[in-house]
XYZ file of C-alpha atoms in Angstrom:
311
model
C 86.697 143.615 61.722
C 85.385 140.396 62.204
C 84.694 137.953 65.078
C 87.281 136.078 64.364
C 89.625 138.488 63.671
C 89.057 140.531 66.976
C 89.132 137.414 68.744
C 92.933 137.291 67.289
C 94.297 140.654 66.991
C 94.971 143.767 69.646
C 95.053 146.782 67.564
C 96.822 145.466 64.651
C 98.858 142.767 66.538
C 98.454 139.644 65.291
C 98.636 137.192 68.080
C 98.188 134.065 65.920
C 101.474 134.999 64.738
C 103.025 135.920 67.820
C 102.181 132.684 68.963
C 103.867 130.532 65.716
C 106.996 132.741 66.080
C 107.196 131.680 70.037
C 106.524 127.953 69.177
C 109.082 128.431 66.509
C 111.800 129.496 69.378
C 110.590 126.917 71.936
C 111.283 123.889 69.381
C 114.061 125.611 67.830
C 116.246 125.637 70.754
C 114.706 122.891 73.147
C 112.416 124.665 75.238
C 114.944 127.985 75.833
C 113.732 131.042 75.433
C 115.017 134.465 74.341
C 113.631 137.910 74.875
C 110.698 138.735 76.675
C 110.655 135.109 77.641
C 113.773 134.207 78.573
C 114.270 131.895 81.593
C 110.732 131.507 81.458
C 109.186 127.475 81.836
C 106.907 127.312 78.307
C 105.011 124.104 77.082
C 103.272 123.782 73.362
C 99.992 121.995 74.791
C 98.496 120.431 71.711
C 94.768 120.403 71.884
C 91.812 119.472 69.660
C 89.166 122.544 68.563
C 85.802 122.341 70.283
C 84.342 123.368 67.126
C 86.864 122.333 64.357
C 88.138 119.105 65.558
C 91.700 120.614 64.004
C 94.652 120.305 66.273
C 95.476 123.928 67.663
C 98.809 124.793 69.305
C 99.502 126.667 72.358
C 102.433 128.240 74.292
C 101.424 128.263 78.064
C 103.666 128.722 80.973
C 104.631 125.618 82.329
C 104.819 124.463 85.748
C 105.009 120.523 87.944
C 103.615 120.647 90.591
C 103.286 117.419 93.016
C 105.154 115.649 90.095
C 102.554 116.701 87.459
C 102.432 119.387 84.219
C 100.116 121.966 85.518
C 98.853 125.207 82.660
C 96.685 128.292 84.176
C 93.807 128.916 81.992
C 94.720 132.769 82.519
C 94.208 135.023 79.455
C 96.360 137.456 80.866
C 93.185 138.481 83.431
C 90.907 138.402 81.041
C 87.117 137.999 81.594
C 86.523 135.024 79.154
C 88.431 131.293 79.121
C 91.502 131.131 76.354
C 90.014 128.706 73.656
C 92.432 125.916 74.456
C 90.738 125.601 77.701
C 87.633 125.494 75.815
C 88.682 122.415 74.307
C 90.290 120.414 76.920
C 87.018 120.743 78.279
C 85.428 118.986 74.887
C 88.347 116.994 74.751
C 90.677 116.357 77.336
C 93.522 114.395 75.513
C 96.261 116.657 74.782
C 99.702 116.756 73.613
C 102.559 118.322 75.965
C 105.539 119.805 74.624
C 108.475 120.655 77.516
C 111.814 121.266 75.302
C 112.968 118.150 76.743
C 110.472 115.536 76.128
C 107.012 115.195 74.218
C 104.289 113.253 75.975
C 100.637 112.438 75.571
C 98.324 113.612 78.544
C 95.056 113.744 79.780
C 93.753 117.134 81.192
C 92.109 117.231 84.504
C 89.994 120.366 85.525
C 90.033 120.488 89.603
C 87.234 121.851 91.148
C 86.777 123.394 94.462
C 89.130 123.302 97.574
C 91.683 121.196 95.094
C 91.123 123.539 92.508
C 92.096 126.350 95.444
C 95.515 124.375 96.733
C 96.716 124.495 93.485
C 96.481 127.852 92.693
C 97.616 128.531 96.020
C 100.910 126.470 94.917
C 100.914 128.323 91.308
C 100.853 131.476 92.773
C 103.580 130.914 95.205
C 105.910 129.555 92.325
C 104.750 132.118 90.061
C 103.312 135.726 91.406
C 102.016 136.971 88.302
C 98.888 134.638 88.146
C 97.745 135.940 91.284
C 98.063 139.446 89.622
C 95.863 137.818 86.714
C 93.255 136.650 89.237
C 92.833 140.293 90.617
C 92.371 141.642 87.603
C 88.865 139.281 86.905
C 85.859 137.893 88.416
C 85.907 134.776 86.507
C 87.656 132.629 88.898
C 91.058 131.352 86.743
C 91.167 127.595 86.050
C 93.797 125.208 86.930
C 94.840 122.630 84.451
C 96.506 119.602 85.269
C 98.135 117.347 82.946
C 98.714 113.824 84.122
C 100.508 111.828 81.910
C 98.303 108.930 80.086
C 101.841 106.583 79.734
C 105.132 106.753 82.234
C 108.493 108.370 81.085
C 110.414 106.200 79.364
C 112.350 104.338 81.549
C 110.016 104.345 84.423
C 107.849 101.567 85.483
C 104.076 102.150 84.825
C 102.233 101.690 87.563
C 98.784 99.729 87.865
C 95.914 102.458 87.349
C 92.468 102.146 88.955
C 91.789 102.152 85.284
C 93.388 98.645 84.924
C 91.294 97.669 88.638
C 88.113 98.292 86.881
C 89.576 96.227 84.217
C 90.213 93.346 86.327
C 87.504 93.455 88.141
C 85.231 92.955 84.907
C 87.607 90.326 83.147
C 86.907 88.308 86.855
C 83.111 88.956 86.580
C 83.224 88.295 82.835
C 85.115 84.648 84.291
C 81.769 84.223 86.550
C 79.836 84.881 83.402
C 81.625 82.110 81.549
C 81.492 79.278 84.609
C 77.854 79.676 84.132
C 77.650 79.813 80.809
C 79.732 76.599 80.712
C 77.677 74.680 83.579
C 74.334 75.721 81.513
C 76.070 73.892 78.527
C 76.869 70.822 80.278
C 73.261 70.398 81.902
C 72.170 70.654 78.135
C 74.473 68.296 76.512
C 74.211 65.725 79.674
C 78.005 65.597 80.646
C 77.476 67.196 83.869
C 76.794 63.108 84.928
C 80.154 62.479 84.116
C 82.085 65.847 85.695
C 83.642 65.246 88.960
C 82.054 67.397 92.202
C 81.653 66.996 94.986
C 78.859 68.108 97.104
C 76.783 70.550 96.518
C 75.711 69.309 93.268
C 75.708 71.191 90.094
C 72.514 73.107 90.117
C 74.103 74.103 94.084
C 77.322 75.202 92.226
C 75.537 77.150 90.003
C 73.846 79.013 92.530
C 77.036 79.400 94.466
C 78.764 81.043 91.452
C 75.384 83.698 90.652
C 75.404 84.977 94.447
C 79.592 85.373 94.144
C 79.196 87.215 90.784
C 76.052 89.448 91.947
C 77.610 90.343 95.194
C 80.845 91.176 93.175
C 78.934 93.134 90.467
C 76.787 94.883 93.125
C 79.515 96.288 95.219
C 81.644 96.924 92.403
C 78.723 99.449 90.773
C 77.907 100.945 94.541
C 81.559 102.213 94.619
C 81.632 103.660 91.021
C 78.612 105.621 91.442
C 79.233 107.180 94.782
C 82.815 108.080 94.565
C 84.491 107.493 90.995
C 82.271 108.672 89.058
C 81.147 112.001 90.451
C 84.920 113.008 90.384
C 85.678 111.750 86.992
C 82.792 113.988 85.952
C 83.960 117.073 87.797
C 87.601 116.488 86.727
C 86.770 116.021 82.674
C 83.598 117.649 81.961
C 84.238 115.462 78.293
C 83.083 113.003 80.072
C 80.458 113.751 82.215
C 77.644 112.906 79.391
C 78.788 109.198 79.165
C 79.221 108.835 83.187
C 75.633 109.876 83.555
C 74.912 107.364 81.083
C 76.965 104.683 82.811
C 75.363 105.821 86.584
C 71.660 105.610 84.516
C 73.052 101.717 83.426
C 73.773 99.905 86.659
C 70.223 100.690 87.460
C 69.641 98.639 84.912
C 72.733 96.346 85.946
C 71.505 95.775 89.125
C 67.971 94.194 87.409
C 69.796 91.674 84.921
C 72.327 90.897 88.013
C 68.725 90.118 90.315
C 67.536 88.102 87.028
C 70.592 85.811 87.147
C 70.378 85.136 90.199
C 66.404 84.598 90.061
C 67.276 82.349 86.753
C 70.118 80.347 88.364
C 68.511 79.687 91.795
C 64.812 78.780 90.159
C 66.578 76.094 88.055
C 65.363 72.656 89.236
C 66.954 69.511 87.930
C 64.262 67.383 85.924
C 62.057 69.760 85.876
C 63.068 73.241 83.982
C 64.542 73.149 80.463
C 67.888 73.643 80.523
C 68.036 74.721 77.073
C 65.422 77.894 77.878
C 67.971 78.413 81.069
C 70.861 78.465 78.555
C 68.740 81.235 76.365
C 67.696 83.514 79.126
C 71.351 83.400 80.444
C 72.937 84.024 77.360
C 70.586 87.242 76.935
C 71.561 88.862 80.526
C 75.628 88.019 79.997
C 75.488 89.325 76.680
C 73.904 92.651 77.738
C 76.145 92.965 81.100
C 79.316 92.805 78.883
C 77.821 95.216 76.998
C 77.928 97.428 79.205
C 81.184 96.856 80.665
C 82.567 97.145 77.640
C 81.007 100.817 77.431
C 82.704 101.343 80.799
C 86.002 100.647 79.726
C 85.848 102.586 76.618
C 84.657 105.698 78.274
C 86.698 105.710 81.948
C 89.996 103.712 82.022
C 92.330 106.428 80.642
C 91.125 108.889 83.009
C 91.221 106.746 85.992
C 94.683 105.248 85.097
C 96.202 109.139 84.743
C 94.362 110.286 87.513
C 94.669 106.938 90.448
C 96.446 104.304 91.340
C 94.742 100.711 91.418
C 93.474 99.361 95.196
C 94.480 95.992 96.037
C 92.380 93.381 94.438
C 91.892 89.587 95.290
């Protein structure tokens, strides 16, 4: 027998089948179950295959807690993870199936004392994982499924996903006043623009320590708090986090080299065209990266937390 088939059959029993003929049920009649499952709560969590990248279908039990779709990576006690946890770990966007409604998720792994409420709650609700966990060393996973976009109906609710957003489309603003003020020193129509006092080299400077501080604060927060438990939550992710931690180092230099440009510009006597150049450079490559930011943490953060107020 092969790997593969050992992997899916106990002594002649074909699970794979087993499995199609329970999913069959489940959509069949809504989510009610017959048999050996009846008055049982089942999902079909769709995931994607570590190694295929082929969308594999799973019946789990199926409980909410705290509001939220929670799966036990289980395997009936077994000694190794089920291979749908496997994947949620590659990938953690799934597909939930309840009998009532269909909805697109984003699987969280808690770790630690979280990790340990939770089962505390699943066990409570349902005994036999607790019998599951006695049977193994492996300790069993929880798997919680927030939703990536509200029921219908619902209102969604700001994410800290949609914070981070804001807070880069307001330092991406910064990025354009001094973009704009650089253009105006070059094409001589800052003469004609009405300030008052400070002038506009002053106003320049003014907007560079606004946007730095902003941009510094912003970073210190993402590093020492939301990052760490994105990483621990969605171990997808943790690669590009590390990458995004290893960046504002480098965020924090071309934030220092703005300011440094900005503030060492002196009216009549740098070239405002080489100050225009240099800027350009360091806004192009901050955008960069908080483009990269966006890409890899706002559906996480807007499953897992709402936004903090922002002004």
């Amino acid at each position: 027998m092969s790997k593969e088939q050992a992997e899916t059959s106990w002594s002649g029993f074909d699970v794979n089948d087993f499995q199609r003929r329970i999913i069959a049920e489940f959509r069949e009649n809504n989510g009610k179950m017959t048999g050996m499952f009846e008055g049982w709560s089942l999902t079909v969590l769709t995931t994607i295959g570590a190694r295929s990248g082929l969308p594999r279908e799973t019946p789990l039990g199926y409980l909410v807690i705290d509001g939220k779709g929670v799966v036990i990576a289980s395997a009936n006690g077994s000694d190794r993870h089920p291979g749908w946890y496997h994947n949620v770990r590659k990938n953690p966007i799934v597909t939930v199936e309840t009998g009532e409604e269909t909805y697109r998720a984003i699987a969280a792994i808690p770790q630690g004392a979280e990790r340990d409420r939770l089962f505390e709650r699943v066990v409570a609700e349902a005994p036999g994982y607790g019998d599951y966990q006695a049977k193994t060393t492996r300790e069993i996973p929880v798997v919680v499924l927030h939703r990536i976009e509200p029921k219908p109906g619902d209102e969604r609710v700001k994410g800290m996903g949609d914070w981070i957003v804001e807070v880069h489309d307001w330092l991406r603003g910064e990025l354009r006043t001094l973009r704009d003020q650089a253009d105006r020193l070059i094409d001589g129509t800052a003469e004609t623009i009405e300030t008052t006092p400070p002038d506009l080299p002053q106003q320049m400077r003014t907007h560079c320590l606004n946007f730095c501080g902003a941009l510094r604060r912003h970073h210190t927060g993402e590093d020492m708090v939301v990052f760490p438990s994105l990483a621990a939550q969605f171990p997808a992710l943790a690669p590009a986090l590390a990458q995004l931690s290893e960046q504002h180092q480098v965020v924090a230099q071309l934030q220092d080299s703005i300011q440094a440009l900005v503030g060492g510009f002196v009216p009549g006597e740098s070239d405002p065209v080489r100050l225009r150049a240099e800027l350009e450079e360091l806004a192009t490559r901050l955008e960069s990266h908080f483009d990269f930011e966006e890409q890899t943490v706002v559906t996480a953060l807007n499953a897992t937390a709402e936004a903090p107020p922002f002004g």
